[in-house]
Amino acid sequence: MGLRLSIAIMAGKVTAIVSRIMGWKGSSLPGLVARKIYPRVLEELGKQPRLGVVIVTGTNGKTTTNNMLACMVSGSGYKILLNSEGANLITGVTAGFIKAASIKGKTNCDYALLEVDEASFPRVVNEVMPKVVIVTNFFRDQLDRYGELDTTISFVQKSLNGLMGNKKVTDQGVQLVLNADDPLVAQFQRKTGWPAVYYGLSGSGRVFSAGSYSREAKFCPFCGEALIYAYYHYSQLGLYNCPGCSYRRPDPDVEVSHLQSLPDGTDCLVRYSGGSTMLHIPTGGFYNVYNALAAFTAGQLLKLDPAQAAAALRQFSPAIGRMERFSYRGKPVMLNLVKNPTGFNESLSAVLSVPGQKDLFIAINDNDADGRDISWLWDVDFEILEDNHQSFGSFICSGQRAEEMAVRLKYAGVPGEKIFVAGDLGQAISRVLEGQGSFVYLLSTYTALWPVQKILLNQAEKGELDAHRMSSVS
């Protein structure tokens, strides 16, 4: 077994080198090759982290939450292993371990921090025993791949239920970190039996009296009655209770209040067991408050010093396509991933919150990783652009489904003379960069993200900007 493991690791590392030379992303291929040679490679490497494995799953925020937690854990002096580039299928998780392993099959880390795709969660936890599982939220995402939302939730729930029968897990226990504001997530403690700590936002944050354009959870997951909300933060996240049974928003163990948006991010007060601390989140956007809060809560389970974790978070830098910042001839340029209605709505909200004239680029692909069915675009609240189109100089639609994106904008009420279709990414990006606006925003689905980023690196300068930072949704 030792020789076969070593060969698998060596093959994975060589594949990674070849991928970089060829200019490929290559974040999953090394894992795929290694697993072909030795199917138990992840199982062998996954049991080696000295202090355990933390898994982040859910629809939005996995990459950002995992990387924020990595900042806090490494900043507290621990050695970590993580799949930092969003390769969250089982092959990408395997590739993360391959990268950190020696040829002899040894890893030297205290914690493995893994973001895991919801559909891959059952396979990963079958091979890697988690100490902590963070669940961020659940929204409709790639219906042709996941099916209905209930199916996605069942992937995670059934896997957690299955861990109850695994002696290796029950000996050490699994702790859940759950979003108290999402009724689809908060149910997991009761439905799985694992102990949980909850995080959430107080009513002093951004609140609405009515649900947003795309609200997922309308009914109680226990008795089926319609949930009653005192207020919403966005989508189905808010203060809820069920009139038909005892289900209600749990009181958070870690809670954020007193949010203040700043040019370089967000300041907030975090209350936790034993005290409170000010938290500076070095990236803007309401959604990132949840990401940071999930990471901070997990850090408390890992016994991180709160002040040290807060200080480490200040050094956080976003992953590729998550509020990635560029500058073109002094003009701020932002690149962000969009993949589902809720995330797209939050991105549009962030764009609209920036004063001044803007140019917007949207690249929609329909490859397997994006989801073949693009009907989800009709669930995005593009209608909000009709009353705000004056602040946009142009809307550039690109990617494999550029024409469909342009049609969606026209139906939303965006003036046709402001909509331009350019299927070629290079031409489209050049056009939006040369726009008359003071800011440029580029929104892209998965498979267009890396090509767009590569073109931007050739045309614009990468780096920090003083401009408003937009919200990450992944």
Coordinates of C-alpha atoms in Angstrom, one line a residue:
M1 CA 0.0 0.0 0.0
G2 CA 2.8 2.4 0.9
L3 CA 4.4 2.1 -2.6
R4 CA 1.1 2.5 -4.4
L5 CA 0.3 5.6 -2.3
S6 CA 3.7 7.1 -3.1
I7 CA 3.3 6.4 -6.8
A8 CA -0.2 8.0 -6.7
I9 CA 1.2 11.1 -4.9
M10 CA 4.1 11.4 -7.3
A11 CA 1.8 11.1 -10.3
G12 CA -0.5 13.8 -8.9
K13 CA 2.4 16.2 -8.3
V14 CA 3.8 15.6 -11.8
T15 CA 0.3 16.2 -13.2
A16 CA 0.1 19.5 -11.3
I17 CA 3.5 20.6 -12.8
V18 CA 2.4 19.7 -16.3
S19 CA -0.9 21.5 -15.8
R20 CA 0.9 24.7 -14.8
I21 CA 3.3 24.5 -17.7
M22 CA 0.3 24.1 -20.1
G23 CA -1.5 27.0 -18.6
W24 CA -4.4 25.0 -17.2
K25 CA -6.1 25.6 -13.9
G26 CA -5.1 22.1 -12.8
S27 CA -6.7 22.3 -9.3
S28 CA -8.6 19.0 -9.7
L29 CA -6.7 17.0 -12.3
P30 CA -3.9 15.9 -9.9
G31 CA -6.5 14.4 -7.6
L32 CA -8.2 12.6 -10.4
V33 CA -4.9 11.0 -11.6
A34 CA -3.9 10.0 -8.1
R35 CA -7.3 8.4 -7.4
K36 CA -7.1 6.4 -10.6
I37 CA -3.8 4.9 -9.4
Y38 CA -4.8 4.4 -5.7
P39 CA -8.5 4.9 -4.9
R40 CA -7.7 5.1 -1.2
V41 CA -5.3 8.0 -1.4
L42 CA -7.6 10.5 0.2
E43 CA -8.6 8.1 2.9
E44 CA -4.9 7.5 3.7
L45 CA -3.9 11.2 3.7
G46 CA -7.2 12.5 5.2
K47 CA -6.6 10.8 8.6
Q48 CA -3.2 12.5 9.1
P49 CA -4.0 16.1 10.3
R50 CA -2.9 16.2 13.9
L51 CA -5.8 18.2 15.3
G52 CA -8.6 17.2 12.8
V53 CA -10.5 18.2 9.7
V54 CA -12.9 21.1 9.2
I55 CA -15.3 21.0 6.3
V56 CA -17.2 23.9 4.9
T57 CA -20.3 23.2 2.8
G58 CA -23.5 25.0 1.6
T59 CA -24.5 26.9 -1.5
N60 CA -22.8 30.2 -1.2
G61 CA -19.7 31.4 0.6
K62 CA -17.7 28.1 0.9
T63 CA -14.5 29.4 -0.7
T64 CA -14.5 32.7 1.2
T65 CA -15.5 31.2 4.5
N66 CA -12.8 28.5 4.2
N67 CA -10.1 31.0 3.3
M68 CA -11.1 33.4 6.1
L69 CA -10.9 30.5 8.6
A70 CA -7.5 29.6 7.1
C71 CA -6.3 33.1 7.8
M72 CA -7.4 32.9 11.4
V73 CA -6.0 29.4 12.1
S74 CA -2.7 30.0 10.4
G75 CA -2.5 33.4 12.0
S76 CA -2.9 31.7 15.4
G77 CA 0.3 29.6 14.7
Y78 CA -1.1 26.4 13.4
K79 CA 0.0 24.6 10.2
I80 CA -2.9 24.1 7.8
L81 CA -3.8 22.3 4.6
L82 CA -6.6 23.6 2.4
N83 CA -8.1 23.5 -1.1
S84 CA -7.9 27.3 -1.4
E85 CA -8.9 27.7 -5.1
G86 CA -12.5 26.5 -4.9
A87 CA -11.8 23.0 -6.3
N88 CA -14.4 21.5 -4.0
L89 CA -15.3 18.2 -5.6
I90 CA -13.7 15.0 -4.3
T91 CA -10.9 15.3 -6.9
G92 CA -10.1 18.8 -5.8
V93 CA -10.1 17.8 -2.1
T94 CA -7.7 15.0 -3.0
A95 CA -5.5 17.4 -5.0
G96 CA -5.2 19.6 -1.9
F97 CA -3.9 16.7 0.1
I98 CA -1.6 15.6 -2.8
K99 CA -0.1 19.1 -2.9
A100 CA 0.7 19.1 0.8
A101 CA 2.0 15.4 1.0
S102 CA 5.5 14.2 0.8
I103 CA 6.4 11.5 -1.7
K104 CA 6.5 9.1 1.2
G105 CA 2.8 9.8 1.9
K106 CA 3.1 12.1 4.9
T107 CA 1.4 15.4 5.5
N108 CA 2.7 17.9 8.1
C109 CA -0.3 19.9 9.3
D110 CA -2.4 20.5 12.4
Y111 CA -5.7 21.1 10.6
A112 CA -7.1 20.3 7.1
L113 CA -9.6 23.0 6.1
L114 CA -11.7 21.8 3.2
E115 CA -14.5 23.4 1.3
V116 CA -16.7 20.7 -0.1
D117 CA -19.5 20.9 -2.8
E118 CA -22.8 19.8 -1.4
A119 CA -23.2 17.0 -3.9
S120 CA -19.7 15.7 -3.2
F121 CA -20.2 16.0 0.6
P122 CA -21.3 12.3 1.0
R123 CA -18.3 10.9 -0.8
V124 CA -15.8 13.2 1.0
V125 CA -17.1 12.5 4.5
N126 CA -17.0 8.8 3.7
E127 CA -13.2 9.1 3.2
V128 CA -12.3 12.0 5.5
M129 CA -13.7 12.1 9.0
P130 CA -14.5 15.7 10.0
K131 CA -14.1 17.2 13.4
V132 CA -16.2 20.3 12.5
V133 CA -18.7 20.9 9.7
I134 CA -19.7 24.4 8.8
V135 CA -23.0 24.8 6.9
T136 CA -23.3 28.3 5.4
N137 CA -26.7 28.4 3.6
F138 CA -28.9 26.7 1.1
F139 CA -30.2 28.3 -2.1
R140 CA -31.3 27.0 -5.5
D141 CA -28.2 26.3 -7.5
Q142 CA -27.8 24.4 -10.8
L143 CA -31.1 22.5 -10.8
D144 CA -30.0 20.3 -13.6
R145 CA -27.2 19.0 -11.5
Y146 CA -28.5 19.1 -7.9
G147 CA -32.2 18.8 -8.5
E148 CA -34.6 20.6 -6.2
L149 CA -33.3 22.3 -3.0
D150 CA -34.7 19.5 -0.9
T151 CA -32.4 17.1 -2.7
T152 CA -29.3 19.2 -2.0
I153 CA -30.2 19.5 1.7
S154 CA -30.7 15.7 1.9
F155 CA -27.1 15.1 0.5
V156 CA -25.7 16.8 3.6
Q157 CA -28.2 15.7 6.1
K158 CA -28.2 12.0 5.3
S159 CA -24.4 12.0 5.3
L160 CA -24.3 13.6 8.7
N161 CA -26.8 11.1 10.0
G162 CA -24.7 8.3 8.5
L163 CA -21.7 9.4 10.6
M164 CA -23.6 8.5 13.7
G165 CA -22.9 4.8 12.9
N166 CA -19.2 5.4 12.3
K167 CA -17.2 4.5 15.4
K168 CA -14.2 6.6 14.3
V169 CA -16.4 9.6 14.2
T170 CA -18.5 9.0 17.3
D171 CA -15.4 8.5 19.4
Q172 CA -14.2 12.0 18.6
G173 CA -17.6 13.6 17.9
V174 CA -18.6 16.0 15.2
Q175 CA -19.5 19.6 15.9
L176 CA -21.8 21.6 13.6
V177 CA -21.4 25.3 12.9
L178 CA -24.8 26.4 11.6
N179 CA -26.3 29.6 10.3
A180 CA -29.1 30.4 12.7
D181 CA -30.7 32.9 10.3
D182 CA -31.3 30.3 7.6
P183 CA -34.2 27.9 8.6
L184 CA -32.9 25.4 6.0
V185 CA -29.6 25.2 7.9
A186 CA -30.7 25.7 11.5
Q187 CA -32.8 22.5 11.3
F188 CA -29.7 20.3 11.1
Q189 CA -29.0 20.0 14.8
R190 CA -32.5 18.5 15.4
K191 CA -32.4 16.3 12.3
T192 CA -28.9 14.9 12.8
G193 CA -28.4 14.8 16.6
W194 CA -24.9 16.3 16.4
P195 CA -24.2 19.2 18.8
A196 CA -24.2 22.6 17.1
V197 CA -23.1 26.2 17.7
Y198 CA -25.1 28.8 15.9
Y199 CA -24.1 32.1 14.3
G200 CA -26.3 35.0 13.1
L201 CA -26.9 38.7 12.7
S202 CA -28.8 40.8 15.2
G203 CA -31.8 42.9 14.2
S204 CA -29.5 45.9 14.1
G205 CA -28.0 44.7 10.8
R206 CA -29.5 45.2 7.3
V207 CA -33.2 44.2 7.7
F208 CA -36.2 44.2 5.4
S209 CA -39.9 43.8 6.3
A210 CA -40.7 41.8 3.2
G211 CA -39.0 38.9 1.5
S212 CA -36.5 39.4 -1.3
Y213 CA -37.1 38.5 -5.0
S214 CA -35.9 34.9 -4.4
R215 CA -36.8 33.5 -1.0
E216 CA -36.3 29.7 -0.7
A217 CA -37.7 28.7 2.7
K218 CA -41.4 29.4 3.0
F219 CA -42.5 26.4 5.0
C220 CA -41.4 24.8 8.3
P221 CA -39.0 21.8 7.6
F222 CA -40.7 20.0 10.5
C223 CA -44.5 20.5 10.2
G224 CA -44.9 22.2 6.9
E225 CA -46.7 25.3 8.2
A226 CA -45.8 28.7 6.5
L227 CA -43.0 30.4 8.5
I228 CA -43.6 33.8 9.9
Y229 CA -40.8 36.4 9.7
A230 CA -40.3 39.4 11.9
Y231 CA -37.7 40.6 9.4
Y232 CA -35.3 39.4 6.6
H233 CA -31.7 40.1 6.0
Y234 CA -31.8 38.8 2.5
S235 CA -33.6 35.9 0.8
Q236 CA -34.9 33.5 3.5
L237 CA -32.3 34.6 6.1
G238 CA -33.9 36.5 9.0
L239 CA -35.9 36.2 12.2
Y240 CA -38.4 33.4 11.7
N241 CA -40.7 31.1 13.7
C242 CA -43.3 28.5 12.9
P243 CA -46.8 29.0 14.2
G244 CA -47.6 25.3 13.9
C245 CA -44.7 23.8 16.1
S246 CA -41.8 24.9 18.3
Y247 CA -39.4 25.5 15.4
R248 CA -37.9 29.0 15.5
R249 CA -34.6 30.8 14.9
P250 CA -32.1 29.5 17.5
D251 CA -30.5 32.1 19.7
P252 CA -27.0 32.5 18.2
D253 CA -24.0 31.6 20.2
V254 CA -22.0 34.1 18.2
E255 CA -23.8 37.1 16.9
V256 CA -22.9 40.2 14.9
S257 CA -24.3 43.7 15.5
H258 CA -23.4 47.4 14.8
L259 CA -22.4 46.9 11.2
Q260 CA -20.6 49.9 9.6
S261 CA -19.7 49.9 5.9
L262 CA -16.3 51.5 5.2
P263 CA -14.3 52.1 2.0
D264 CA -12.0 49.2 2.8
G265 CA -14.6 46.7 4.1
T266 CA -16.9 46.3 7.1
D267 CA -16.6 46.9 10.8
C268 CA -18.9 45.1 13.2
L269 CA -19.2 44.0 16.8
V270 CA -19.1 40.2 17.5
R271 CA -20.5 38.8 20.7
Y272 CA -19.5 35.3 21.8
S273 CA -19.5 33.3 24.9
G274 CA -17.2 35.1 27.3
G275 CA -17.0 38.5 25.7
S276 CA -17.1 40.5 22.5
T277 CA -14.6 42.0 20.1
M278 CA -14.6 44.4 17.1
L279 CA -14.1 42.6 13.8
H280 CA -12.9 44.3 10.6
I281 CA -13.8 42.4 7.5
P282 CA -11.3 43.6 4.8
T283 CA -13.8 43.2 2.0
G284 CA -17.1 44.9 1.4
G285 CA -20.5 43.5 0.9
F286 CA -23.2 42.4 3.3
Y287 CA -22.8 38.7 2.4
N288 CA -19.2 38.6 3.6
V289 CA -20.3 39.4 7.1
Y290 CA -21.9 36.0 7.2
N291 CA -18.7 34.4 5.8
A292 CA -16.5 36.0 8.4
L293 CA -19.0 35.2 11.2
A294 CA -19.0 31.5 10.2
A295 CA -15.2 31.4 10.1
F296 CA -15.0 33.2 13.5
T297 CA -17.5 30.8 15.1
A298 CA -15.5 27.8 13.9
G299 CA -12.4 29.4 15.3
Q300 CA -14.1 29.6 18.7
L301 CA -14.7 25.8 18.5
L302 CA -11.0 25.3 17.7
K303 CA -10.1 27.4 20.8
L304 CA -8.6 30.2 18.9
D305 CA -8.0 33.4 20.8
P306 CA -10.7 35.8 19.7
A307 CA -8.5 38.9 19.5
Q308 CA -5.8 37.0 17.6
A309 CA -8.4 35.6 15.2
A310 CA -9.8 39.1 14.6
A311 CA -6.3 40.5 14.0
A312 CA -5.5 37.6 11.5
L313 CA -8.7 38.3 9.6
R314 CA -7.4 41.8 8.7
Q315 CA -4.8 40.0 6.5
F316 CA -7.4 38.2 4.5
S317 CA -7.1 38.3 0.7
P318 CA -9.9 37.1 -1.6
A319 CA -9.6 34.1 -3.9
I320 CA -9.7 34.3 -7.7
G321 CA -13.0 35.8 -8.9
R322 CA -14.2 36.6 -5.4
M323 CA -14.2 40.4 -5.3
E324 CA -10.9 40.3 -7.1
R325 CA -9.6 43.8 -7.7
F326 CA -7.8 45.3 -10.7
S327 CA -7.0 48.7 -12.0
Y328 CA -7.2 49.8 -15.6
R329 CA -5.6 53.2 -16.3
G330 CA -6.5 54.2 -12.8
K331 CA -10.1 52.9 -13.1
P332 CA -11.2 50.4 -10.4
V333 CA -12.1 47.0 -11.9
M334 CA -13.9 44.2 -9.9
L335 CA -14.3 40.6 -10.9
N336 CA -16.9 38.4 -9.1
L337 CA -18.3 34.9 -9.5
V338 CA -22.1 34.5 -10.0
K339 CA -23.7 31.1 -10.0
N340 CA -27.3 31.3 -8.7
P341 CA -30.2 33.8 -8.3
T342 CA -29.5 34.8 -4.7
G343 CA -25.8 35.3 -5.3
F344 CA -26.5 37.3 -8.4
N345 CA -28.9 39.5 -6.6
E346 CA -26.4 40.2 -3.9
S347 CA -23.8 41.1 -6.6
L348 CA -26.2 43.5 -8.3
S349 CA -27.0 45.1 -4.9
A350 CA -23.3 45.6 -4.3
V351 CA -22.8 47.2 -7.8
L352 CA -25.8 49.5 -7.3
S353 CA -24.5 50.7 -3.9
V354 CA -21.5 52.2 -5.5
P355 CA -22.0 55.9 -6.5
G356 CA -21.0 57.2 -9.9
Q357 CA -21.2 55.9 -13.5
K358 CA -20.4 52.2 -14.1
D359 CA -20.0 49.7 -16.9
L360 CA -21.2 46.2 -16.3
F361 CA -19.8 43.0 -18.0
I362 CA -21.7 39.7 -17.6
A363 CA -20.3 36.4 -19.0
I364 CA -22.7 33.4 -18.9
N365 CA -21.5 29.9 -19.9
D366 CA -23.5 26.7 -19.8
N367 CA -20.8 24.0 -19.4
D368 CA -21.3 21.2 -17.0
A369 CA -19.6 23.1 -14.1
D370 CA -21.9 26.1 -14.7
G371 CA -25.1 24.1 -15.1
R372 CA -26.6 23.4 -18.6
D373 CA -29.9 25.0 -17.7
I374 CA -29.7 28.8 -17.6
S375 CA -33.4 29.4 -16.8
W376 CA -32.2 30.5 -13.4
L377 CA -31.4 33.8 -14.9
W378 CA -35.1 34.6 -15.0
D379 CA -35.1 34.3 -11.2
V380 CA -32.5 37.0 -10.8
D381 CA -34.0 40.4 -10.0
F382 CA -32.5 42.2 -13.1
E383 CA -35.7 44.4 -13.0
I384 CA -33.9 46.4 -10.4
L385 CA -31.7 47.7 -13.2
E386 CA -34.7 49.3 -15.0
D387 CA -34.9 52.2 -12.5
N388 CA -31.1 52.5 -12.1
H389 CA -29.9 52.2 -15.7
Q390 CA -28.9 55.8 -15.7
S391 CA -25.9 55.0 -13.6
F392 CA -24.6 52.5 -16.2
G393 CA -23.0 53.5 -19.4
S394 CA -23.1 50.0 -20.9
F395 CA -24.1 46.4 -20.3
I396 CA -21.7 44.0 -22.1
C397 CA -23.0 40.4 -22.5
S398 CA -20.5 37.7 -23.3
G399 CA -19.8 34.0 -23.0
Q400 CA -21.5 31.1 -24.6
R401 CA -25.0 32.4 -23.7
A402 CA -24.4 36.1 -24.4
E403 CA -27.5 36.5 -26.5
E404 CA -29.8 35.0 -23.9
M405 CA -28.3 37.2 -21.2
A406 CA -29.0 40.2 -23.5
V407 CA -32.6 39.1 -24.0
R408 CA -33.0 38.8 -20.2
L409 CA -31.8 42.4 -19.7
K410 CA -34.1 43.7 -22.3
Y411 CA -37.1 42.0 -20.7
A412 CA -36.0 43.5 -17.4
G413 CA -36.4 47.0 -18.8
V414 CA -32.8 47.9 -19.6
P415 CA -32.7 50.2 -22.7
G416 CA -31.7 48.2 -25.7
E417 CA -29.2 50.9 -26.8
K418 CA -27.1 50.2 -23.7
I419 CA -26.9 46.4 -24.2
F420 CA -24.1 45.0 -26.3
V421 CA -23.4 41.4 -27.2
A422 CA -19.8 40.2 -27.8
G423 CA -19.4 36.5 -27.6
D424 CA -15.6 36.7 -27.8
L425 CA -14.4 37.3 -24.2
G426 CA -11.3 39.3 -25.2
Q427 CA -13.3 41.8 -27.3
A428 CA -16.0 42.1 -24.7
I429 CA -13.5 42.8 -21.9
S430 CA -11.7 45.3 -24.0
R431 CA -14.9 47.1 -24.7
V432 CA -16.1 47.3 -21.1
L433 CA -12.6 48.5 -19.9
E434 CA -12.8 51.3 -22.4
G435 CA -16.2 52.4 -21.3
Q436 CA -17.0 55.8 -20.1
G437 CA -17.8 54.8 -16.5
S438 CA -15.7 55.5 -13.5
F439 CA -16.0 51.8 -12.3
V440 CA -16.0 48.5 -14.2
Y441 CA -17.7 45.4 -12.8
L442 CA -17.3 41.9 -14.4
L443 CA -19.7 39.1 -13.3
S444 CA -18.9 35.6 -14.6
T445 CA -20.1 32.1 -14.2
Y446 CA -17.6 29.3 -13.2
T447 CA -16.1 28.2 -16.5
A448 CA -15.8 31.8 -17.9
L449 CA -14.2 33.0 -14.6
W450 CA -10.6 31.8 -15.2
P451 CA -10.5 32.9 -18.9
V452 CA -11.8 36.3 -17.9
Q453 CA -9.3 36.6 -15.1
K454 CA -6.4 35.6 -17.4
I455 CA -7.4 38.3 -20.0
L456 CA -7.7 40.9 -17.2
L457 CA -4.2 40.0 -16.0
N458 CA -2.9 40.9 -19.5
Q459 CA -4.8 44.1 -19.8
A460 CA -5.1 45.5 -16.2
E461 CA -3.0 45.8 -13.1
K462 CA -3.9 43.5 -10.2
G463 CA -3.9 44.9 -6.7
E464 CA -5.6 46.8 -3.9
L465 CA -7.8 49.7 -4.6
D466 CA -9.5 52.4 -2.5
A467 CA -12.7 51.8 -4.4
H468 CA -15.8 50.2 -2.9
R469 CA -15.3 46.5 -2.7
M470 CA -18.1 44.2 -3.9
S471 CA -19.7 41.3 -2.2
S472 CA -18.4 37.8 -2.7
V473 CA -21.0 35.1 -3.2
S474 CA -18.9 32.0 -3.1

